[in-house]
CSV table of C-alpha atoms in Angstrom, one decimal:
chain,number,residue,atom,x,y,z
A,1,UNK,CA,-17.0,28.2,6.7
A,2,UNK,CA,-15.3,32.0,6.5
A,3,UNK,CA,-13.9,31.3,10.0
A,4,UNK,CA,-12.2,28.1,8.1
A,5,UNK,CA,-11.5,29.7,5.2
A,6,UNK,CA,-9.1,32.1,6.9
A,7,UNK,CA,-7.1,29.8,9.3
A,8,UNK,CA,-6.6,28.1,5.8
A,9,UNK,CA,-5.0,30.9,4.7
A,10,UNK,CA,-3.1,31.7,7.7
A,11,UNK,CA,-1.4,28.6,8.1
A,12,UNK,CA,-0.7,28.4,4.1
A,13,UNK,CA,1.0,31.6,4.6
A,14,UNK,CA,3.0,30.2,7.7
A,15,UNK,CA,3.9,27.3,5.8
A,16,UNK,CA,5.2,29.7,2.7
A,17,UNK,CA,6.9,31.5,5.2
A,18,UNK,CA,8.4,28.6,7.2
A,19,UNK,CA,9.7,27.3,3.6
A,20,UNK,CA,11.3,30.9,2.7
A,21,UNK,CA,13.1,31.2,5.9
A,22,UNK,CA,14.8,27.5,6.0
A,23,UNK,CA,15.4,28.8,1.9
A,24,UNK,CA,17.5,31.8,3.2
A,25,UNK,CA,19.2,29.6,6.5
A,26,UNK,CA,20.4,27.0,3.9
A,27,UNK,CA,21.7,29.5,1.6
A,28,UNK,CA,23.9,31.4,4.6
A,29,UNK,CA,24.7,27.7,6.3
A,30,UNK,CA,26.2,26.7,3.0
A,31,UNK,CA,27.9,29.7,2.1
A,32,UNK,CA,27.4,29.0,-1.3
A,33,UNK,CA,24.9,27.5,-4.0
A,34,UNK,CA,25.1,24.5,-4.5
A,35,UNK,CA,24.0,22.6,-8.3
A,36,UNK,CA,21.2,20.4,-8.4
A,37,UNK,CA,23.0,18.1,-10.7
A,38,UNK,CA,26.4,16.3,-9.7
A,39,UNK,CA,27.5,19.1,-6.8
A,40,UNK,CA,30.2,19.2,-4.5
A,41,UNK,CA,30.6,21.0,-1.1
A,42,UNK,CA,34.1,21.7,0.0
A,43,UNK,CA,34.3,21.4,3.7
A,44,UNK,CA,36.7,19.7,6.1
A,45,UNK,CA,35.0,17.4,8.3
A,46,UNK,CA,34.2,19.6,11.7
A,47,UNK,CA,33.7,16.6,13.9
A,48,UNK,CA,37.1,16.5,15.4
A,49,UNK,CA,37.8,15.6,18.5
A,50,UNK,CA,38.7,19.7,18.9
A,51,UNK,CA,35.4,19.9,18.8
A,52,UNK,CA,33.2,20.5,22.1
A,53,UNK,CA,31.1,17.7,23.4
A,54,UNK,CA,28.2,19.6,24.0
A,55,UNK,CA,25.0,18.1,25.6
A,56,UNK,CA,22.1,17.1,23.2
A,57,UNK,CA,18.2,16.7,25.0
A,58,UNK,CA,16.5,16.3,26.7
A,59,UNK,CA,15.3,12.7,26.3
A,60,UNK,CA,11.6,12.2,25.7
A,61,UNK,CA,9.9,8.8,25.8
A,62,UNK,CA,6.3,7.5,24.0
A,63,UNK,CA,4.7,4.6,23.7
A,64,UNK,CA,4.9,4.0,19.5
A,65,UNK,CA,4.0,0.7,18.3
A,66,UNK,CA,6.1,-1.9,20.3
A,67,UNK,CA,8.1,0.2,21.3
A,68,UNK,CA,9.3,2.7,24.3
A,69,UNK,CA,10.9,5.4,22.2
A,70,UNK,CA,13.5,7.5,23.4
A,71,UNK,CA,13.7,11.1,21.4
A,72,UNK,CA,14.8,14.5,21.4
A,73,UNK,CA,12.7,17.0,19.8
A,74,UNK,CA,13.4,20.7,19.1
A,75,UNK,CA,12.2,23.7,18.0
A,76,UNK,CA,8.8,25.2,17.7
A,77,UNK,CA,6.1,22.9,17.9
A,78,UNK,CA,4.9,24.5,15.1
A,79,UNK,CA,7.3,24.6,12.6
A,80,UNK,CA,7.8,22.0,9.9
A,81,UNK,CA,9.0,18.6,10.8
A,82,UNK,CA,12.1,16.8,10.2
A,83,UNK,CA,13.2,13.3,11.4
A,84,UNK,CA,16.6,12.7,11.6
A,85,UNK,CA,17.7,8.7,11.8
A,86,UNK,CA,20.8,7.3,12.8
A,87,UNK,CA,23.1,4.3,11.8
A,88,UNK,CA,24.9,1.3,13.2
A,89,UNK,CA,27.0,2.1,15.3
A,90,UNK,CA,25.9,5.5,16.1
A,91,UNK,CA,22.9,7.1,17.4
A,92,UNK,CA,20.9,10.5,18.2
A,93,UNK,CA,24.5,12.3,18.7
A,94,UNK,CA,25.1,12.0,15.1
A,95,UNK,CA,22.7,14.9,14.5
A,96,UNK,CA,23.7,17.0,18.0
A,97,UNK,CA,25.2,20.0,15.8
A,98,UNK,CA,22.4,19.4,13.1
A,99,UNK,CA,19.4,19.9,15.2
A,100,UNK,CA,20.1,23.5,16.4
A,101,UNK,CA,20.7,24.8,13.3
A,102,UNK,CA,17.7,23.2,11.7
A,103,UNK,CA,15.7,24.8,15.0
A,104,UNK,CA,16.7,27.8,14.7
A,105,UNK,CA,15.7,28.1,11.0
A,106,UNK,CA,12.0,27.2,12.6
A,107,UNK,CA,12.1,23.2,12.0
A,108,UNK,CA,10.7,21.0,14.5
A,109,UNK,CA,13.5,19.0,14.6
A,110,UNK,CA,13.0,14.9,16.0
A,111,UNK,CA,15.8,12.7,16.5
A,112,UNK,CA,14.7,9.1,17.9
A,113,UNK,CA,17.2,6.2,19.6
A,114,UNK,CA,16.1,3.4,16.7
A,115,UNK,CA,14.9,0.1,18.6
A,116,UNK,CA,18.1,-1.2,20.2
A,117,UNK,CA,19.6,1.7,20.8
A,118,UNK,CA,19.7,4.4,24.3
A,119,UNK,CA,16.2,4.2,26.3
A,120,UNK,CA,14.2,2.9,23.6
A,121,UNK,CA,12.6,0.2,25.1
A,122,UNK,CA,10.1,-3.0,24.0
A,123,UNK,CA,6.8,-2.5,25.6
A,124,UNK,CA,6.8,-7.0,25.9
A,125,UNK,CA,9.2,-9.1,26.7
A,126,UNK,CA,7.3,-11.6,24.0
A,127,UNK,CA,8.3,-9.5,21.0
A,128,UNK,CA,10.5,-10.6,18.8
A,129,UNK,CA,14.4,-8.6,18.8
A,130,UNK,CA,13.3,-7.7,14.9
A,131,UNK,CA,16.2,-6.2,13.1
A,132,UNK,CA,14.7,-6.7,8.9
A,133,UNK,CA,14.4,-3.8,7.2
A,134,UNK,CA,10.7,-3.2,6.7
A,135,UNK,CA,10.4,-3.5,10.6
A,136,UNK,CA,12.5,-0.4,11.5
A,137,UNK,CA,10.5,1.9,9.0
A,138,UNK,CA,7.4,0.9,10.5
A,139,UNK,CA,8.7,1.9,14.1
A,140,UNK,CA,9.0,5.9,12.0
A,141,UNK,CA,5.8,5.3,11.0
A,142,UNK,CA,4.3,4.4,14.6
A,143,UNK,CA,6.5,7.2,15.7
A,144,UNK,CA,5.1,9.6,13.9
A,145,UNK,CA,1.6,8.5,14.6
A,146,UNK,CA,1.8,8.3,18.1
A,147,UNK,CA,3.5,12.4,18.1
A,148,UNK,CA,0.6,13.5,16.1
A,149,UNK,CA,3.1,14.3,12.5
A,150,UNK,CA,1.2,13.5,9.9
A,151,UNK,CA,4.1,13.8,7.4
A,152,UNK,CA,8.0,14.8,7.5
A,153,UNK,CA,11.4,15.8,5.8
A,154,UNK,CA,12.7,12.3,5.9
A,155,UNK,CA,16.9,12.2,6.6
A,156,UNK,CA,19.1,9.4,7.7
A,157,UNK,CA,22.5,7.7,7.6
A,158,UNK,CA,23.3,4.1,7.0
A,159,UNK,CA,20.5,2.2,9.0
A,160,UNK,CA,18.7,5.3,9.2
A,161,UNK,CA,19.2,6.3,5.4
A,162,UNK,CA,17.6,2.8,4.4
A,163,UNK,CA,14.7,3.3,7.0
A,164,UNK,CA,14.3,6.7,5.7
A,165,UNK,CA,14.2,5.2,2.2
A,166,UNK,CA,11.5,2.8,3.0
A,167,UNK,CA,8.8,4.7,4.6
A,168,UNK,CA,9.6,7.4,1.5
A,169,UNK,CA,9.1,4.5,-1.0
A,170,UNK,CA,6.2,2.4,0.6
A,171,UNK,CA,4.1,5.5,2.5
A,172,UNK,CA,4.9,8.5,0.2
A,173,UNK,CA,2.2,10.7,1.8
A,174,UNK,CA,4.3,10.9,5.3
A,175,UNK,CA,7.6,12.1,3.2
A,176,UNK,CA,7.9,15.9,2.5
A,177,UNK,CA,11.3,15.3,1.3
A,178,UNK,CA,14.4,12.8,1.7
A,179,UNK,CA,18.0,13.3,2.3
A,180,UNK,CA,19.9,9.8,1.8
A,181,UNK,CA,23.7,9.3,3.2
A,182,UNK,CA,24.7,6.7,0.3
A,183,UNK,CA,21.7,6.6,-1.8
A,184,UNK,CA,18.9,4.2,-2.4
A,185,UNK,CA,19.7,1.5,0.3
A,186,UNK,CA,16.5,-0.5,0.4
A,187,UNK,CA,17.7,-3.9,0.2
A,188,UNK,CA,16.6,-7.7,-1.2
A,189,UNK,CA,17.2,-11.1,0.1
A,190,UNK,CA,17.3,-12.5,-3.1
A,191,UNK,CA,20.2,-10.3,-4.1
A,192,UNK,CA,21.9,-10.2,-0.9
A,193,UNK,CA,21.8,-13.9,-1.5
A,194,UNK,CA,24.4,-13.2,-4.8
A,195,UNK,CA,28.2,-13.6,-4.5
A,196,UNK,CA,30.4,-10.4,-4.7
A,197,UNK,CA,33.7,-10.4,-5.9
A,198,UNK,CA,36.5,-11.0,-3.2
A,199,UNK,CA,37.3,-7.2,-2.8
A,200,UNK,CA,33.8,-6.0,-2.6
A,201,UNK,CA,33.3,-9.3,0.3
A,202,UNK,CA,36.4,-8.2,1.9
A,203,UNK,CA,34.0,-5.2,3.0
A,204,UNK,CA,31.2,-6.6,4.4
A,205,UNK,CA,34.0,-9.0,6.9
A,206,UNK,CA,31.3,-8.0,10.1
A,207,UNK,CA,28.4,-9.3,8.0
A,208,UNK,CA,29.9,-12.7,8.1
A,209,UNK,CA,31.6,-12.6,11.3
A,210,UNK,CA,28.1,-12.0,12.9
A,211,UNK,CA,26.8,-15.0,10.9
A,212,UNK,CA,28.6,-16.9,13.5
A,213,UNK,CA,27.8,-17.8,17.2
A,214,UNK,CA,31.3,-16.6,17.6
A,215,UNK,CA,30.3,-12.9,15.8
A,216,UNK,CA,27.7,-12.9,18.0
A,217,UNK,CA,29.4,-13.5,21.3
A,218,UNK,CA,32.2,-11.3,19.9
A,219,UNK,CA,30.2,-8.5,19.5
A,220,UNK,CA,28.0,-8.8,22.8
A,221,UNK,CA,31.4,-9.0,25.1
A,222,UNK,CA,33.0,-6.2,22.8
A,223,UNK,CA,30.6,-4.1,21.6
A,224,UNK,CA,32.5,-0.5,22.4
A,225,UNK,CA,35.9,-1.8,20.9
A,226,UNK,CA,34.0,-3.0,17.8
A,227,UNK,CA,32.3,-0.1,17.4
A,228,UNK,CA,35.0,2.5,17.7
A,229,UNK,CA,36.9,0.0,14.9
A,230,UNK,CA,33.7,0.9,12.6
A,231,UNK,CA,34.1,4.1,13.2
A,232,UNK,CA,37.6,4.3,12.5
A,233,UNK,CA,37.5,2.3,9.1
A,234,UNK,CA,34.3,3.6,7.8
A,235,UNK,CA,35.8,7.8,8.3
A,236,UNK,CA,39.4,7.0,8.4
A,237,UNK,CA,40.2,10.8,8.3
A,238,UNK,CA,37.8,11.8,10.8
A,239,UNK,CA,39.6,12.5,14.4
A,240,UNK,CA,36.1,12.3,16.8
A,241,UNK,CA,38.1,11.9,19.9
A,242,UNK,CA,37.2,9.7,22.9
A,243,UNK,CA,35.0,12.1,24.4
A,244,UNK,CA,32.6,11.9,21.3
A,245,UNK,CA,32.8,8.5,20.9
A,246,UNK,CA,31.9,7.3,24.6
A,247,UNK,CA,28.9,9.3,24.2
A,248,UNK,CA,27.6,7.5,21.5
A,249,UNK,CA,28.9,4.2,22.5
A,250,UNK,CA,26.8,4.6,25.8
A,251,UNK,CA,23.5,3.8,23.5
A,252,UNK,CA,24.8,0.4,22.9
A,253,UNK,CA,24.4,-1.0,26.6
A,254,UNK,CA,20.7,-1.1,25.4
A,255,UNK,CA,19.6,-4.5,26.7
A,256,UNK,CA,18.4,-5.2,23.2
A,257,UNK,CA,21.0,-3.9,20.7
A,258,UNK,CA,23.8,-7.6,20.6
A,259,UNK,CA,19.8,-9.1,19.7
A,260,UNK,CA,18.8,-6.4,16.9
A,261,UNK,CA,22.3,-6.0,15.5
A,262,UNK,CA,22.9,-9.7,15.2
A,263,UNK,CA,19.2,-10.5,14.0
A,264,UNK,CA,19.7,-7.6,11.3
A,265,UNK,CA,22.6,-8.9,9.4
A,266,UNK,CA,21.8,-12.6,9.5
A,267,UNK,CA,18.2,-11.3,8.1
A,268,UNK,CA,19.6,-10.0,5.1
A,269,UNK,CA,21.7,-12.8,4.3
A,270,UNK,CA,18.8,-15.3,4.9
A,271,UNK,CA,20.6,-16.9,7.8
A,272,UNK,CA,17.7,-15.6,9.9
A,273,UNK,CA,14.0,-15.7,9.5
A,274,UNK,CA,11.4,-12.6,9.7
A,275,UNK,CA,8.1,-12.3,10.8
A,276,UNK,CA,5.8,-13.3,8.2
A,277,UNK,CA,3.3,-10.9,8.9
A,278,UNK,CA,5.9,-8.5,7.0
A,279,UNK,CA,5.8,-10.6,3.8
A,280,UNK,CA,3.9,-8.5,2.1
A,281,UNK,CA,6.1,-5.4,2.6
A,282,UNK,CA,9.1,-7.1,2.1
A,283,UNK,CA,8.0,-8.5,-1.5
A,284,UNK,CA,7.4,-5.0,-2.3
A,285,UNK,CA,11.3,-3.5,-1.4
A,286,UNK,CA,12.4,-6.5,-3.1
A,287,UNK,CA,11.3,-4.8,-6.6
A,288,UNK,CA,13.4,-1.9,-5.7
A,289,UNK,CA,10.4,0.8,-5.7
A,290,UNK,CA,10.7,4.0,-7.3
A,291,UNK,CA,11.0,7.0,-4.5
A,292,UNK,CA,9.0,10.0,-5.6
A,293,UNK,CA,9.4,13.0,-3.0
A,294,UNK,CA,12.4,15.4,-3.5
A,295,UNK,CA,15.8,13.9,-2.8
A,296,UNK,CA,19.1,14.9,-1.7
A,297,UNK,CA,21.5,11.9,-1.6
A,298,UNK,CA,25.1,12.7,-0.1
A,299,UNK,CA,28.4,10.7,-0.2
A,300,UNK,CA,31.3,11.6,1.7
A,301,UNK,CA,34.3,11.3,-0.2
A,302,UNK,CA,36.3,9.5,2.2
A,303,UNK,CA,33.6,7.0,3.1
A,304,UNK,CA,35.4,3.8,3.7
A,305,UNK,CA,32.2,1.9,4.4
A,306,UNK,CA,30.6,-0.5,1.3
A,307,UNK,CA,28.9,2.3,-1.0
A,308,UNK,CA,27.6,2.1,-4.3
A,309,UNK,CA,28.2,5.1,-6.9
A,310,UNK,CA,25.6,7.5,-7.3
A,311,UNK,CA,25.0,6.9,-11.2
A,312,UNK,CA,23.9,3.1,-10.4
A,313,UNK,CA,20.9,4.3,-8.0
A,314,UNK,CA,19.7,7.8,-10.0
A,315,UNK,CA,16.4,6.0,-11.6
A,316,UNK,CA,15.3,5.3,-8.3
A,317,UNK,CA,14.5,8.8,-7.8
A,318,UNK,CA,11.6,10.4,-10.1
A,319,UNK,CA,11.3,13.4,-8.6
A,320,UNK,CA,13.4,16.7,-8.0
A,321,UNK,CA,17.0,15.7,-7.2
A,322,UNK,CA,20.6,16.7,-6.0
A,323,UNK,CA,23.3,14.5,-5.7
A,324,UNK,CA,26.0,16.1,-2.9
A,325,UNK,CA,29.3,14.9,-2.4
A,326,UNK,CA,30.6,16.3,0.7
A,327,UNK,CA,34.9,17.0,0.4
A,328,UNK,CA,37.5,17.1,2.6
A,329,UNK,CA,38.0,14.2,4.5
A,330,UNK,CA,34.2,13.4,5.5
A,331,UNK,CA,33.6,9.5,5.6
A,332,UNK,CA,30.6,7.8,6.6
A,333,UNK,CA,28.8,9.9,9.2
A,334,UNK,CA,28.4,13.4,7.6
A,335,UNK,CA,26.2,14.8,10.0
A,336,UNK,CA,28.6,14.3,12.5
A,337,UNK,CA,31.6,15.3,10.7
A,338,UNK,CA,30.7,17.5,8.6
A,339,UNK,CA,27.1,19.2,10.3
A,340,UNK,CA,26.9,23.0,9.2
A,341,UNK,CA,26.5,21.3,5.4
A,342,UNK,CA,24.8,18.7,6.6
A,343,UNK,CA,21.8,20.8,8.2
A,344,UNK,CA,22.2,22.9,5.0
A,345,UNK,CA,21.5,20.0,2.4
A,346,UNK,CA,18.4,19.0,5.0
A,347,UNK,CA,17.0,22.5,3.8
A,348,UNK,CA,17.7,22.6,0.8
A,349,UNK,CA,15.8,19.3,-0.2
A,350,UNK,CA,12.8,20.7,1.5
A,351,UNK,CA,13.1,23.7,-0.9
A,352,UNK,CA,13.6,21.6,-4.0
């Protein structure tokens, strides 16, 4: 029992500690405070094509759920974990200038390919190319499960915000903390199921192109010329440069991305069914649940991708909370173009 007692103690110590130093990384990374209420951080996006490509890995693989998963992971093995989760179209390069910084400051830092994406793989070829919402957060939670993490600072982007958002709402225990790109994205059929005005529509143009056999055979034959169009309208004033670009758009030659994509979007317009062994789960993000664990949300201000203001999704957050907007140019992507504040909001919602 004294033996216990005292590696109790040491690792509550290390854990103080670990949350001291990322304290003190966030503060120099940012080079400023920055307001838990409405804040701003002036910084030109960084991810220009001026920028070095540098090479991010290596590549892991484990068997999690139904799935194959390709991952990087960094840092001590020790040190307190983060999971960093892409969008569409994007993937683990996203967070390439992220992850060292959030190693260095003593985070184990895990960035996975979501299913679809790079050298994540299905384990059958009689699973179903799943793209609804509740299914991608329970890939996290597999993920986490099969590397041993019993809980984690949550952070994502598009796709990976609204993944990040789900395991936070429905299996609070495995969220430390959450940083959200755009909010509380955790969507409803019913609602999706609601006309928009024209303008707000206009946006979602893909959504309703891949509704279509032609959207679908569209995207399959020009997935890399789509993408980079994404790219371009969702950060208009970010210059990433081919070079950036082809090694992202590399992840899309998955065998099972046209599937996943394509099954996604028709899902959340009802055009395509689920599994209804999800049900359950999905009834439950349909009532919009309440996220507890400390939050960061961050909006670029020249996102040009569908975004709701901040104000409309607050009350989903009940517990400590900053709301970031990141200036200069930075659009949809921020840990891409904009990565030094990026890693330094990651650290400063686990400090919250």
């Amino acid at each position: 029992m004294r033996a216990a007692r005292i590696f109790d103690v040491i690792n509550e110590r290390r854990r103080l500690f670990g949350k001291a130093a990322g304290a003190i990384a966030a503060a120099r990374l940012a080079g400023s405070s920055m307001a838990h209420a409405q804040s701003t951080t002036p910084q030109s996006a960084q991810g220009s094509s001026e920028r070095p490509v540098l090479p991010f890995g290596p590549v892991k693989q484990i068997n999690a759920g139904v799935l194959d998963t390709g991952y990087v992971d960094s840092g001590p093995a020790d040190g307190r974990v983060v999971l960093l989760l892409h969008g569409w179209p994007y993937d683990i390069h996203s967070f390439a200038e992220v992850t060292p910084s959030l190693a260095a400051a003593g985070y184990r830092v895990i960035v996975p390919y979501l299913r679809g994406y790079g050298s994540t793989r299905f384990l059958s070829r009689e699973t179903l190319r799943n793209g609804q919402q509740s299914v991608l957060a329970l890939d996290i939670v597999a993920l986490m499960d099969a590397l041993g993490v019993r809980s984690a600072v949550l952070v994502g982007y598009d796709w990976g915000a609204r993944t990040a958002n789900i395991v936070a709402a429905l299996w609070p225990e495995r969220c430390n903390a959450l940083v959200s790109v755009s909010g509380y994205l955790i969507g409803s059929r019913e609602i999706n199921r609601m006309p928009l005005p024209p303008s707000a529509e206009y946006q979602w143009w893909y959504q309703y192109y891949f509704a279509t056999e032609r959207g679908a055979l569209g995207y399959d034959k020009y997935r890399r010329d789509f993408s980079k169009l994404i790219w371009q309208l969702a950060s208009p004033r970010w210059d990433f440069g081919d070079a950036a670009f082809d090694r992202s758009a590399a992840a899309f030659d998955n065998p099972d991305h046209v599937a996943i994509v394509i099954h996604n979007y028709r899902w959340r317009l009802g055009l395509a069914d689920g599994e209804a062994r999800y049900d359950e789960l999905e009834q439950r993000l349909a009532e919009r649940p309440v996220i507890s664990a400390p939050t960061i949300t961050i909006e670029g201000d020249a996102n040009g991708a569908p975004h709701a203001d901040a104000a409309s999704y607050r009350d989903r957050f009940s517990g400590k909370y900053a709301h970031l907007v990141f200036r200069g140019g930075v659009g949809h992507n921020p840990p891409q173009e904009a990565p030094r504040a990026f890693a330094a909001a990651v650290m400063q919602a686990d400090n919250l």
